[in-house]
JSON list of C-alpha atoms in Angstrom, two decimals:
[
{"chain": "T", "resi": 1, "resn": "UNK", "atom": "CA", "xyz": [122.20, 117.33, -160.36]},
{"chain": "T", "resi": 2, "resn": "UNK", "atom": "CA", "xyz": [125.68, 116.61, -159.42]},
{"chain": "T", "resi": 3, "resn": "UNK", "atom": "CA", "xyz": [125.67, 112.85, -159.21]},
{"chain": "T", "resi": 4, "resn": "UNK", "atom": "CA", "xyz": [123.69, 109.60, -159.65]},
{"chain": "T", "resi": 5, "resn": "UNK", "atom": "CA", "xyz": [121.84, 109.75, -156.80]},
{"chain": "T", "resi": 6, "resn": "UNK", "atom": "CA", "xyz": [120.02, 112.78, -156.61]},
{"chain": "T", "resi": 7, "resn": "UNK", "atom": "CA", "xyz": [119.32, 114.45, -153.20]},
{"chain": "T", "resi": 8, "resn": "UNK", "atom": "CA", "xyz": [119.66, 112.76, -149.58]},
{"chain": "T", "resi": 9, "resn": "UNK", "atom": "CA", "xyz": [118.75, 113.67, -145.72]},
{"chain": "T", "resi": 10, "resn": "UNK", "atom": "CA", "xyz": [121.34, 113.58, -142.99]},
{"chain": "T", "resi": 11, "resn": "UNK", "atom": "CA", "xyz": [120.26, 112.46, -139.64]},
{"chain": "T", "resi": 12, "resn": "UNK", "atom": "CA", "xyz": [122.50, 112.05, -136.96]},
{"chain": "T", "resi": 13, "resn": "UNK", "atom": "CA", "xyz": [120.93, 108.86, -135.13]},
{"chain": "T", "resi": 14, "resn": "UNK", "atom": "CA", "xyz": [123.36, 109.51, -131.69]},
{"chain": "T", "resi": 15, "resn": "UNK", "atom": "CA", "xyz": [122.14, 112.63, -130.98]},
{"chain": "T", "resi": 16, "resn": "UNK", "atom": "CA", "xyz": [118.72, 112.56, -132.72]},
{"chain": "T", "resi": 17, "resn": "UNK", "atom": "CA", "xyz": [119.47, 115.78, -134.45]},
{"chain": "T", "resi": 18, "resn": "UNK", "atom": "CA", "xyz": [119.13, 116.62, -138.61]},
{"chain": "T", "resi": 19, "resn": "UNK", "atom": "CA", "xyz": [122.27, 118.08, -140.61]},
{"chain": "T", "resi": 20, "resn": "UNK", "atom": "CA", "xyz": [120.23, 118.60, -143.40]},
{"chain": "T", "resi": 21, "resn": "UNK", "atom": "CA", "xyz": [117.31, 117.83, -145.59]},
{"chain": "T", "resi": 22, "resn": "UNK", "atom": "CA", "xyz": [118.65, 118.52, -149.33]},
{"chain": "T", "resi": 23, "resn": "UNK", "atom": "CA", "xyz": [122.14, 117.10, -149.52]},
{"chain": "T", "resi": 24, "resn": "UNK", "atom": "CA", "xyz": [123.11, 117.27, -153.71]},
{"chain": "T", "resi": 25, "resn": "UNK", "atom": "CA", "xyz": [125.38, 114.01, -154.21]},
{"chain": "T", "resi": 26, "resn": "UNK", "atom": "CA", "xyz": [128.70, 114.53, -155.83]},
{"chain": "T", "resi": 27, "resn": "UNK", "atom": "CA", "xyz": [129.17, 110.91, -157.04]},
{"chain": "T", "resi": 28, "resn": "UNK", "atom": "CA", "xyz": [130.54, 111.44, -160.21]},
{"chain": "T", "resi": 29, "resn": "UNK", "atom": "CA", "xyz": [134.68, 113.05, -161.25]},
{"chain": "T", "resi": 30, "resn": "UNK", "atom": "CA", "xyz": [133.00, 116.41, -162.32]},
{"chain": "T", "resi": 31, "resn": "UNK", "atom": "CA", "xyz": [130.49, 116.68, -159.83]},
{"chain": "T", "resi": 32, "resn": "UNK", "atom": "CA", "xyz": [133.04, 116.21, -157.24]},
{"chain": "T", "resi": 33, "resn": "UNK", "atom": "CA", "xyz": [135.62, 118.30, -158.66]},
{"chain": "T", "resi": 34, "resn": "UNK", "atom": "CA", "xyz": [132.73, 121.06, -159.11]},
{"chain": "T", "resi": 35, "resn": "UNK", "atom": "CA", "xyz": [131.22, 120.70, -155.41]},
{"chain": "T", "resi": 36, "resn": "UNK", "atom": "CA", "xyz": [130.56, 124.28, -154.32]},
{"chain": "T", "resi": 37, "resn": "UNK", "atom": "CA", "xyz": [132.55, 125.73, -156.66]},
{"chain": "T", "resi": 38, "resn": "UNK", "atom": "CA", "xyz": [130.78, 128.99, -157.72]},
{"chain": "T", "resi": 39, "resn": "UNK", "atom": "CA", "xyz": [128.34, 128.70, -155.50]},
{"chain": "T", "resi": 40, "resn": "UNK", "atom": "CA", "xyz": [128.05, 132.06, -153.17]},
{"chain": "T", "resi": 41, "resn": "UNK", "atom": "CA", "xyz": [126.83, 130.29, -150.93]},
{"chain": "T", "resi": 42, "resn": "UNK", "atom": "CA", "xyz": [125.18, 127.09, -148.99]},
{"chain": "T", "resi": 43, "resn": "UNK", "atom": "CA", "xyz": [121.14, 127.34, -148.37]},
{"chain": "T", "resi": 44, "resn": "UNK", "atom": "CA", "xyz": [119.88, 126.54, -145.05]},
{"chain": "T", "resi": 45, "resn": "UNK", "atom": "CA", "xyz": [119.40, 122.35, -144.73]},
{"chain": "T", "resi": 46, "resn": "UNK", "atom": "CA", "xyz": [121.48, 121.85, -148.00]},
{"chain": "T", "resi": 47, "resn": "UNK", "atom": "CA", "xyz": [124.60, 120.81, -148.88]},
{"chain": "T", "resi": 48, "resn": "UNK", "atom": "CA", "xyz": [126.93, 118.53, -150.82]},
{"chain": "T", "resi": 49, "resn": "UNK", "atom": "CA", "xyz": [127.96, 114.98, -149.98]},
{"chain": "T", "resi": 50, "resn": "UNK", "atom": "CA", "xyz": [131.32, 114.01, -152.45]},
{"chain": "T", "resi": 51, "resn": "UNK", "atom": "CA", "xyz": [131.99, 110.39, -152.66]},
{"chain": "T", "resi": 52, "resn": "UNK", "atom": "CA", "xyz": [134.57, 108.92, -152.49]},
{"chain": "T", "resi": 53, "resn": "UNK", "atom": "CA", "xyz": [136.70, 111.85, -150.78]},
{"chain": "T", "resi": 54, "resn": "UNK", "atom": "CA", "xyz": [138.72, 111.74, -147.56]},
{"chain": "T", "resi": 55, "resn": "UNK", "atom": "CA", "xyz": [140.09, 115.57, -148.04]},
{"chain": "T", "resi": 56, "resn": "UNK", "atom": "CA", "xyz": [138.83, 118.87, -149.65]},
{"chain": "T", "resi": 57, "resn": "UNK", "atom": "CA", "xyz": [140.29, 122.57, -150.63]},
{"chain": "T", "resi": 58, "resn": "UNK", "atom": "CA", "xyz": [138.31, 125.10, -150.49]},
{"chain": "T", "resi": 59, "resn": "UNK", "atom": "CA", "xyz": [140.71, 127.14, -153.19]},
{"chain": "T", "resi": 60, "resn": "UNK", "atom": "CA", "xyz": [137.69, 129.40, -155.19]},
{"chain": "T", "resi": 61, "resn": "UNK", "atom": "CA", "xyz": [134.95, 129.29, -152.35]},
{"chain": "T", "resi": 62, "resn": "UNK", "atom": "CA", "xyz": [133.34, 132.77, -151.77]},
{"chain": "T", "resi": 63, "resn": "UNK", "atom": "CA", "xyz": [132.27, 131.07, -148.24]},
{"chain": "T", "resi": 64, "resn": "UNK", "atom": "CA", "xyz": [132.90, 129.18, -145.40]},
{"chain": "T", "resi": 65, "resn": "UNK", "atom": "CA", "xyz": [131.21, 126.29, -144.61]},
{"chain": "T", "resi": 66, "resn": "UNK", "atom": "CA", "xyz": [131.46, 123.20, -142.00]},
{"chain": "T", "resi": 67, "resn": "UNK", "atom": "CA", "xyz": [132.81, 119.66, -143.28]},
{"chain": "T", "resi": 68, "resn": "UNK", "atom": "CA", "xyz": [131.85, 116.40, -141.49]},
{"chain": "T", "resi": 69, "resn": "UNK", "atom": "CA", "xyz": [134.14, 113.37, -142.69]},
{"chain": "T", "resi": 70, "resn": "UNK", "atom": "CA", "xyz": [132.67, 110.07, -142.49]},
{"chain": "T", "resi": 71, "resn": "UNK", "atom": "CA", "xyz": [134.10, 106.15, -142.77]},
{"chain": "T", "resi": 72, "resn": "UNK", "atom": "CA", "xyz": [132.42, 103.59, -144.98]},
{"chain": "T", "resi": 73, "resn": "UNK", "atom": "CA", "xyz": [129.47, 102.98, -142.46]},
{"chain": "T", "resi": 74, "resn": "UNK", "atom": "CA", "xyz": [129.00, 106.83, -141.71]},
{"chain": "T", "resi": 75, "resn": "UNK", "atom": "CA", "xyz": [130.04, 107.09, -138.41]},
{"chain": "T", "resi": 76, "resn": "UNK", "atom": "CA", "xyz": [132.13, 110.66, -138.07]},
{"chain": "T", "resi": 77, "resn": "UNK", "atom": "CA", "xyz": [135.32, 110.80, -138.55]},
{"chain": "T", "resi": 78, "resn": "UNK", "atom": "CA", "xyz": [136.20, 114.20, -138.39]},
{"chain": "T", "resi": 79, "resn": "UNK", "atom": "CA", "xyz": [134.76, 117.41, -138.16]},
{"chain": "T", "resi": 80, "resn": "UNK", "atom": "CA", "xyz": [135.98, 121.22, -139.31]},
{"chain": "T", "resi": 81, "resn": "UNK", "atom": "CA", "xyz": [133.44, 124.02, -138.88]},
{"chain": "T", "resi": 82, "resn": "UNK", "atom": "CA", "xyz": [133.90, 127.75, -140.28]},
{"chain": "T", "resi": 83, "resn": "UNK", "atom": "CA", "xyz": [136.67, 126.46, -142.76]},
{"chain": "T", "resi": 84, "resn": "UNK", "atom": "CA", "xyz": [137.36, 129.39, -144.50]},
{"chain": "T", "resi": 85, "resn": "UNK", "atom": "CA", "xyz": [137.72, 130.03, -148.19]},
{"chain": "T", "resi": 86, "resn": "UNK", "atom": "CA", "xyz": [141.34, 129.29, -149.59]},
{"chain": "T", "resi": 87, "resn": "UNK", "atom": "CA", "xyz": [142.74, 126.45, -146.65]},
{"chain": "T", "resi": 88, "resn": "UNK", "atom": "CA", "xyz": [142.83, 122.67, -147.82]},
{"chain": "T", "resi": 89, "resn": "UNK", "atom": "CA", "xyz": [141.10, 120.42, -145.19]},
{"chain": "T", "resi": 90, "resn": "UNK", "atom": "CA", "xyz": [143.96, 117.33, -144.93]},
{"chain": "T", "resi": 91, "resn": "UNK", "atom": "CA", "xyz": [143.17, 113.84, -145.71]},
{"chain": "T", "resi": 92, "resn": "UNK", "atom": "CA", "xyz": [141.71, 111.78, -143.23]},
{"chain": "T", "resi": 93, "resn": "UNK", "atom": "CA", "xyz": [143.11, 107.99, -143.41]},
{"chain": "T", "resi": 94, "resn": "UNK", "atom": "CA", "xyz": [139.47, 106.19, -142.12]},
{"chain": "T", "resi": 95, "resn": "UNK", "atom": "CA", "xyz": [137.35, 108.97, -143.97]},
{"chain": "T", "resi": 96, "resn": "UNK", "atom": "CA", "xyz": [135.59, 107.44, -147.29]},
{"chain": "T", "resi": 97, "resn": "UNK", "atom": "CA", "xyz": [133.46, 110.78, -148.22]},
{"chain": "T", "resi": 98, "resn": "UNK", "atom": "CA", "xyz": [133.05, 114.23, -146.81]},
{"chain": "T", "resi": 99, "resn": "UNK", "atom": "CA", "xyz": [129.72, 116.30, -146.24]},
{"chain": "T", "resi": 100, "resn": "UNK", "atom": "CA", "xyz": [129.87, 119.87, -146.77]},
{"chain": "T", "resi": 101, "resn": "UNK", "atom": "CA", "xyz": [127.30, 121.91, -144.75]},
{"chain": "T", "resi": 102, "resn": "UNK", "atom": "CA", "xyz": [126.28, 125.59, -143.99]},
{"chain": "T", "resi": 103, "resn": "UNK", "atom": "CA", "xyz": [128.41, 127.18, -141.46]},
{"chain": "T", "resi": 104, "resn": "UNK", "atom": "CA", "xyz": [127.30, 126.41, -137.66]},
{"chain": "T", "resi": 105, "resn": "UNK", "atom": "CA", "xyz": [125.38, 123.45, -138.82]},
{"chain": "T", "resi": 106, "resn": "UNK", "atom": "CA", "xyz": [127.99, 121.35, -136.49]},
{"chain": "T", "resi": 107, "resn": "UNK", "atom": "CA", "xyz": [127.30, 123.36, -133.56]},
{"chain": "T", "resi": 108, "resn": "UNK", "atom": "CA", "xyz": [123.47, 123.14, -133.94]},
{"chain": "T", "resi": 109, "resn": "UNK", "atom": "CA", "xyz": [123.30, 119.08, -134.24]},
{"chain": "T", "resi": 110, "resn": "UNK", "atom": "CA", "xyz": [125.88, 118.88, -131.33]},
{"chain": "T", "resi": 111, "resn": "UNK", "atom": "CA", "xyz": [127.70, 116.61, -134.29]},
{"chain": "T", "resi": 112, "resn": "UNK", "atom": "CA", "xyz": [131.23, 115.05, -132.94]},
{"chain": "T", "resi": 113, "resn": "UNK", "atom": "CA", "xyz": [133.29, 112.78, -133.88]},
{"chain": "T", "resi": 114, "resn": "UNK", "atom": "CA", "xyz": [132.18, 108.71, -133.09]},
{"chain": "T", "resi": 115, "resn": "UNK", "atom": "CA", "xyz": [128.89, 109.77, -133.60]},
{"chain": "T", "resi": 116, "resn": "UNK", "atom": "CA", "xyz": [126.74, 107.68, -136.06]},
{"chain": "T", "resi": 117, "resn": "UNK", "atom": "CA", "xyz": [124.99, 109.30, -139.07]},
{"chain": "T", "resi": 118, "resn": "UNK", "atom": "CA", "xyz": [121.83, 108.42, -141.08]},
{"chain": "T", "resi": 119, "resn": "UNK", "atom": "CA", "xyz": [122.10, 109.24, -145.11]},
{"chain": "T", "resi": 120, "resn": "UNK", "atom": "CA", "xyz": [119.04, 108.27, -147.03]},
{"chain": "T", "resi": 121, "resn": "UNK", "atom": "CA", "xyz": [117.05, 108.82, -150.07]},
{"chain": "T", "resi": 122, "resn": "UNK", "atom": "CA", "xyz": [113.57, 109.97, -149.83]},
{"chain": "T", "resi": 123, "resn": "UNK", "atom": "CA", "xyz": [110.86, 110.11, -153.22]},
{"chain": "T", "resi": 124, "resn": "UNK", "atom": "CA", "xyz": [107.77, 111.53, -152.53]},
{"chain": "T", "resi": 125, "resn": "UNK", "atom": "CA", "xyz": [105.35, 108.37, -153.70]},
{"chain": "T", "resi": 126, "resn": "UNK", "atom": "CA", "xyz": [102.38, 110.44, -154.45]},
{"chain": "T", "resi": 127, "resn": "UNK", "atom": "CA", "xyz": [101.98, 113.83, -155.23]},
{"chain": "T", "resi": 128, "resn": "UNK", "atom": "CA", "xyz": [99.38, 116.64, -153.42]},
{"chain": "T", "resi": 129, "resn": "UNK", "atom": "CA", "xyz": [95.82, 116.19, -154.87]},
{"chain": "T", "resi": 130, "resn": "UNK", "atom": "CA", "xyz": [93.31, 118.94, -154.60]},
{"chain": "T", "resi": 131, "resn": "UNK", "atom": "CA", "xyz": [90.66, 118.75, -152.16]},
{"chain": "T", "resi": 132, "resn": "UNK", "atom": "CA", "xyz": [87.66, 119.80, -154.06]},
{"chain": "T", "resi": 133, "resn": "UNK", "atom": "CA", "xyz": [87.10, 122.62, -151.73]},
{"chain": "T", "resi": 134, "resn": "UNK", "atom": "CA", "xyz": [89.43, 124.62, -153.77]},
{"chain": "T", "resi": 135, "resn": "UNK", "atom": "CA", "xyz": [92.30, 123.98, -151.49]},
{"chain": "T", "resi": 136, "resn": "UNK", "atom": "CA", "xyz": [95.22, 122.61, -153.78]},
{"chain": "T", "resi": 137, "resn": "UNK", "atom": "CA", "xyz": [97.62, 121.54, -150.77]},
{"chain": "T", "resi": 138, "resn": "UNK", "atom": "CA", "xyz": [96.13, 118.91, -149.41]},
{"chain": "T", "resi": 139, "resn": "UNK", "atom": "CA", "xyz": [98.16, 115.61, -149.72]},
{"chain": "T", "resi": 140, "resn": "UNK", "atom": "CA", "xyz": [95.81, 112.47, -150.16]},
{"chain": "T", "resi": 141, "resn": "UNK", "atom": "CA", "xyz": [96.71, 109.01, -149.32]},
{"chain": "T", "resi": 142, "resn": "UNK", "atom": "CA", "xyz": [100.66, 110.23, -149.30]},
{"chain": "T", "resi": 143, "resn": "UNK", "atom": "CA", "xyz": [103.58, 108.40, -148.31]},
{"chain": "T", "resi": 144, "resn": "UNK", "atom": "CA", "xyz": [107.15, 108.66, -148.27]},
{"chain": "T", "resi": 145, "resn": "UNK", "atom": "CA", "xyz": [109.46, 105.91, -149.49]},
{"chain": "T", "resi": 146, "resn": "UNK", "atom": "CA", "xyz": [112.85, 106.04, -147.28]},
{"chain": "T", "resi": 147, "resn": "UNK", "atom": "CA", "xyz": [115.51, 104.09, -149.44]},
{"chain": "T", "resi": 148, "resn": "UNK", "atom": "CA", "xyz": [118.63, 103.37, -147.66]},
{"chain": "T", "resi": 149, "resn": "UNK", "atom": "CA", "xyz": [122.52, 103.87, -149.00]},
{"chain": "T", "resi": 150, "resn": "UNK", "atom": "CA", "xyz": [123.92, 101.85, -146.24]}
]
């Protein structure tokens, strides 16, 4: 785990569209100065959220990857996709953290700057019980707890 908070969704709420599902959180000085660092590269639906950060460098990336910047209330700031291994992204004055996201991930939310993201928590409140039919995936009485960052 890279930070405090564990994994988070992405949802962009203007355009109804997900970013992705397991977002690491880079909360903490190493994890952000680790990020993707060694990493060869970005699973679908995943990617790394580093807080507080209004510019990157992707100096040591084996990759590229898209970066959406947002403000203090999420709403997009900026966004760079295909930035290629070796460039250094330049600070944004109104961006308070950065999301870093598999390549075309941008393109297939139709995510633009203005538009207003989504980050939450999610726990899994129970876990999947077996049926007694021999069928272990099941999931009885389950719920999911959303907890918001906002």
């Amino acid at each position: 785990m890279l930070g405090t908070l564990g994994q988070v969704f992405v949802y962009n709420k203007t355009k109804e569209t997900f970013l992705a599902f397991r977002v690491n959180v880079a909360d903490s000085i190493l994890g952000r100065l680790i990020g993707l660092l060694g990493r060869r590269s970005l699973k679908p639906d995943s990617g790394v959220w580093i807080v507080p950060a209004n510019a990157i460098h992707t100096i040591g990336m084996m990759f590229s990857f898209d970066v959406v910047m947002i403000d203090k209330n999420f709403k997009v700031v900026s966004v760079k996709e295909l930035v290629r291994p070796f460039r250094v992204v330049m600070p944004k004055l109104r961006a308070e953290s950065v999301i870093e996201l598999p390549a075309h991930t941008i393109f297939r939310s139709r995510t633009e700057i203005g538009d207003q993201l989504v980050i939450e928590r999610y726990e899994a409140s129970n876990v999947p019980k077996p049926d007694g039919n021999g069928r272990g995936n099941q999931v009885a009485e389950s719920s999911v707890e959303h907890k918001s960052l906002c």
